[in-house]
């Protein structure tokens, strides 16, 4: 099974580096998600911002936080759209990520979250 077969590609929610943090927080709340890909004007992945990152604004109130660029993790780990699904499992087991950004030529084409993997894991558990 490949990444392409399982990734979410429709209705991706992403922000640009100059997006105000208030807008990013509103998107997380509205869509009930925990992180957002950060893309440039050409759709290239430049970072990721998560609810954990936004917590810093409360933990460090003396810093004048304004844009996603100030808090995002630049150059996040990505996986190619045609990679085997095992790469996603390896990535999520190695890191504490809740999602993996899926790219093709450096451009965001989808994502796979931990919850997206649950049906595959259930199938694996019931195969025995």
Short mmCIF file of C-alpha atoms in Angstrom, two decimals:
data_model
loop_
_atom_site.label_atom_id
_atom_site.label_comp_id
_atom_site.label_asym_id
_atom_site.label_seq_id
_atom_site.Cartn_x
_atom_site.Cartn_y
_atom_site.Cartn_z
CA UNK A 1 0.00 0.00 0.00
CA UNK A 2 1.31 3.48 -0.85
CA UNK A 3 0.89 6.83 0.81
CA UNK A 4 -1.24 8.04 -2.10
CA UNK A 5 -3.87 5.39 -1.32
CA UNK A 6 -4.44 6.57 2.25
CA UNK A 7 -3.63 10.28 2.36
CA UNK A 8 -6.19 13.02 2.77
CA UNK A 9 -5.95 15.25 -0.27
CA UNK A 10 -9.32 17.01 -0.43
CA UNK A 11 -10.09 20.09 1.61
CA UNK A 12 -6.56 20.51 2.96
CA UNK A 13 -6.31 23.42 5.36
CA UNK A 14 -3.00 25.28 5.14
CA UNK A 15 -1.64 28.73 5.89
CA UNK A 16 1.11 30.95 4.56
CA UNK A 17 4.09 32.14 6.59
CA UNK A 18 2.66 35.66 6.90
CA UNK A 19 -0.74 34.47 8.15
CA UNK A 20 -1.61 36.17 11.45
CA UNK A 21 -1.44 33.82 14.41
CA UNK A 22 -5.01 34.70 15.30
CA UNK A 23 -6.16 33.34 11.94
CA UNK A 24 -4.12 30.15 12.37
CA UNK A 25 -5.64 29.60 15.82
CA UNK A 26 -9.14 30.17 14.43
CA UNK A 27 -8.52 27.58 11.70
CA UNK A 28 -7.34 25.00 14.23
CA UNK A 29 -10.46 25.57 16.30
CA UNK A 30 -12.89 25.69 13.38
CA UNK A 31 -11.58 22.53 11.73
CA UNK A 32 -10.87 20.70 15.00
CA UNK A 33 -7.31 19.91 13.98
CA UNK A 34 -4.04 20.15 15.85
CA UNK A 35 -1.69 21.47 13.18
CA UNK A 36 -1.44 23.24 9.85
CA UNK A 37 0.97 22.91 6.95
CA UNK A 38 2.64 26.18 6.04
CA UNK A 39 3.04 26.70 2.30
CA UNK A 40 4.40 29.46 0.10
CA UNK A 41 2.56 31.04 -2.85
CA UNK A 42 3.63 28.14 -5.11
CA UNK A 43 2.28 25.47 -2.74
CA UNK A 44 5.74 24.44 -1.56
CA UNK A 45 5.95 23.23 2.02
CA UNK A 46 7.95 25.66 4.14
CA UNK A 47 6.85 24.70 7.63
CA UNK A 48 4.22 23.43 10.00
CA UNK A 49 2.50 25.15 12.92
CA UNK A 50 0.75 23.26 15.68
CA UNK A 51 -1.37 23.96 18.71
CA UNK A 52 1.76 23.23 20.76
CA UNK A 53 3.55 26.09 18.96
CA UNK A 54 0.68 28.45 19.71
CA UNK A 55 0.89 27.62 23.42
CA UNK A 56 4.21 29.50 23.37
CA UNK A 57 2.31 32.76 22.89
CA UNK A 58 0.78 32.31 26.35
CA UNK A 59 3.95 30.90 27.89
CA UNK A 60 6.04 33.80 26.56
CA UNK A 61 3.66 36.79 26.68
CA UNK A 62 6.52 39.32 26.55
CA UNK A 63 7.32 38.34 22.93
CA UNK A 64 5.27 40.22 20.31
CA UNK A 65 4.08 37.11 18.40
CA UNK A 66 2.25 38.07 15.21
CA UNK A 67 2.74 35.71 12.27
CA UNK A 68 2.97 32.00 11.61
CA UNK A 69 6.58 32.45 10.45
CA UNK A 70 7.61 33.38 14.00
CA UNK A 71 6.38 30.12 15.53
CA UNK A 72 6.34 27.52 12.76
CA UNK A 73 8.76 24.64 12.54
CA UNK A 74 10.60 25.26 9.26
CA UNK A 75 11.50 22.50 6.80
CA UNK A 76 9.30 19.81 8.35
CA UNK A 77 9.70 16.12 7.67
CA UNK A 78 7.72 15.11 4.58
CA UNK A 79 7.07 11.90 2.72
CA UNK A 80 6.71 11.52 -1.03
CA UNK A 81 3.25 10.69 -2.34
CA UNK A 82 4.40 7.41 -3.91
CA UNK A 83 6.34 6.13 -0.90
CA UNK A 84 5.27 2.90 0.76
CA UNK A 85 2.91 3.37 3.71
CA UNK A 86 5.54 1.78 5.93
CA UNK A 87 7.48 5.06 5.73
CA UNK A 88 4.58 6.84 7.44
CA UNK A 89 4.50 4.24 10.22
CA UNK A 90 8.28 4.53 10.65
CA UNK A 91 8.07 8.32 10.78
CA UNK A 92 5.27 8.37 13.35
CA UNK A 93 7.07 5.78 15.48
CA UNK A 94 10.34 7.74 15.36
CA UNK A 95 8.87 11.20 16.04
CA UNK A 96 6.03 12.56 18.13
CA UNK A 97 4.25 13.98 15.08
CA UNK A 98 0.48 13.72 14.86
CA UNK A 99 0.54 14.08 11.09
CA UNK A 100 2.92 13.67 8.18
CA UNK A 101 2.89 16.11 5.28
CA UNK A 102 2.79 14.43 1.89
CA UNK A 103 4.63 16.07 -0.99
CA UNK A 104 5.25 15.74 -4.66
CA UNK A 105 8.08 17.88 -5.99
CA UNK A 106 8.16 19.80 -2.70
CA UNK A 107 4.51 20.82 -3.03
CA UNK A 108 1.86 19.86 -0.50
CA UNK A 109 -0.47 17.24 -2.00
CA UNK A 110 -1.90 15.66 1.15
CA UNK A 111 -1.37 14.56 4.69
CA UNK A 112 -1.77 11.49 6.81
CA UNK A 113 -2.68 11.80 10.47
CA UNK A 114 -2.49 9.18 13.17
CA UNK A 115 -6.26 8.79 13.03
CA UNK A 116 -6.11 8.15 9.26
CA UNK A 117 -4.06 5.05 10.05
CA UNK A 118 -6.55 3.52 12.48
CA UNK A 119 -8.61 1.58 9.86
CA UNK A 120 -5.39 0.06 8.50
CA UNK A 121 -4.27 -0.86 11.99
CA UNK A 122 -7.67 -2.39 12.76
CA UNK A 123 -7.44 -4.49 9.59
CA UNK A 124 -4.00 -5.66 10.68
CA UNK A 125 -5.23 -6.57 14.16
CA UNK A 126 -8.21 -8.54 12.89
CA UNK A 127 -6.25 -10.50 10.27
CA UNK A 128 -4.99 -13.14 12.59
#
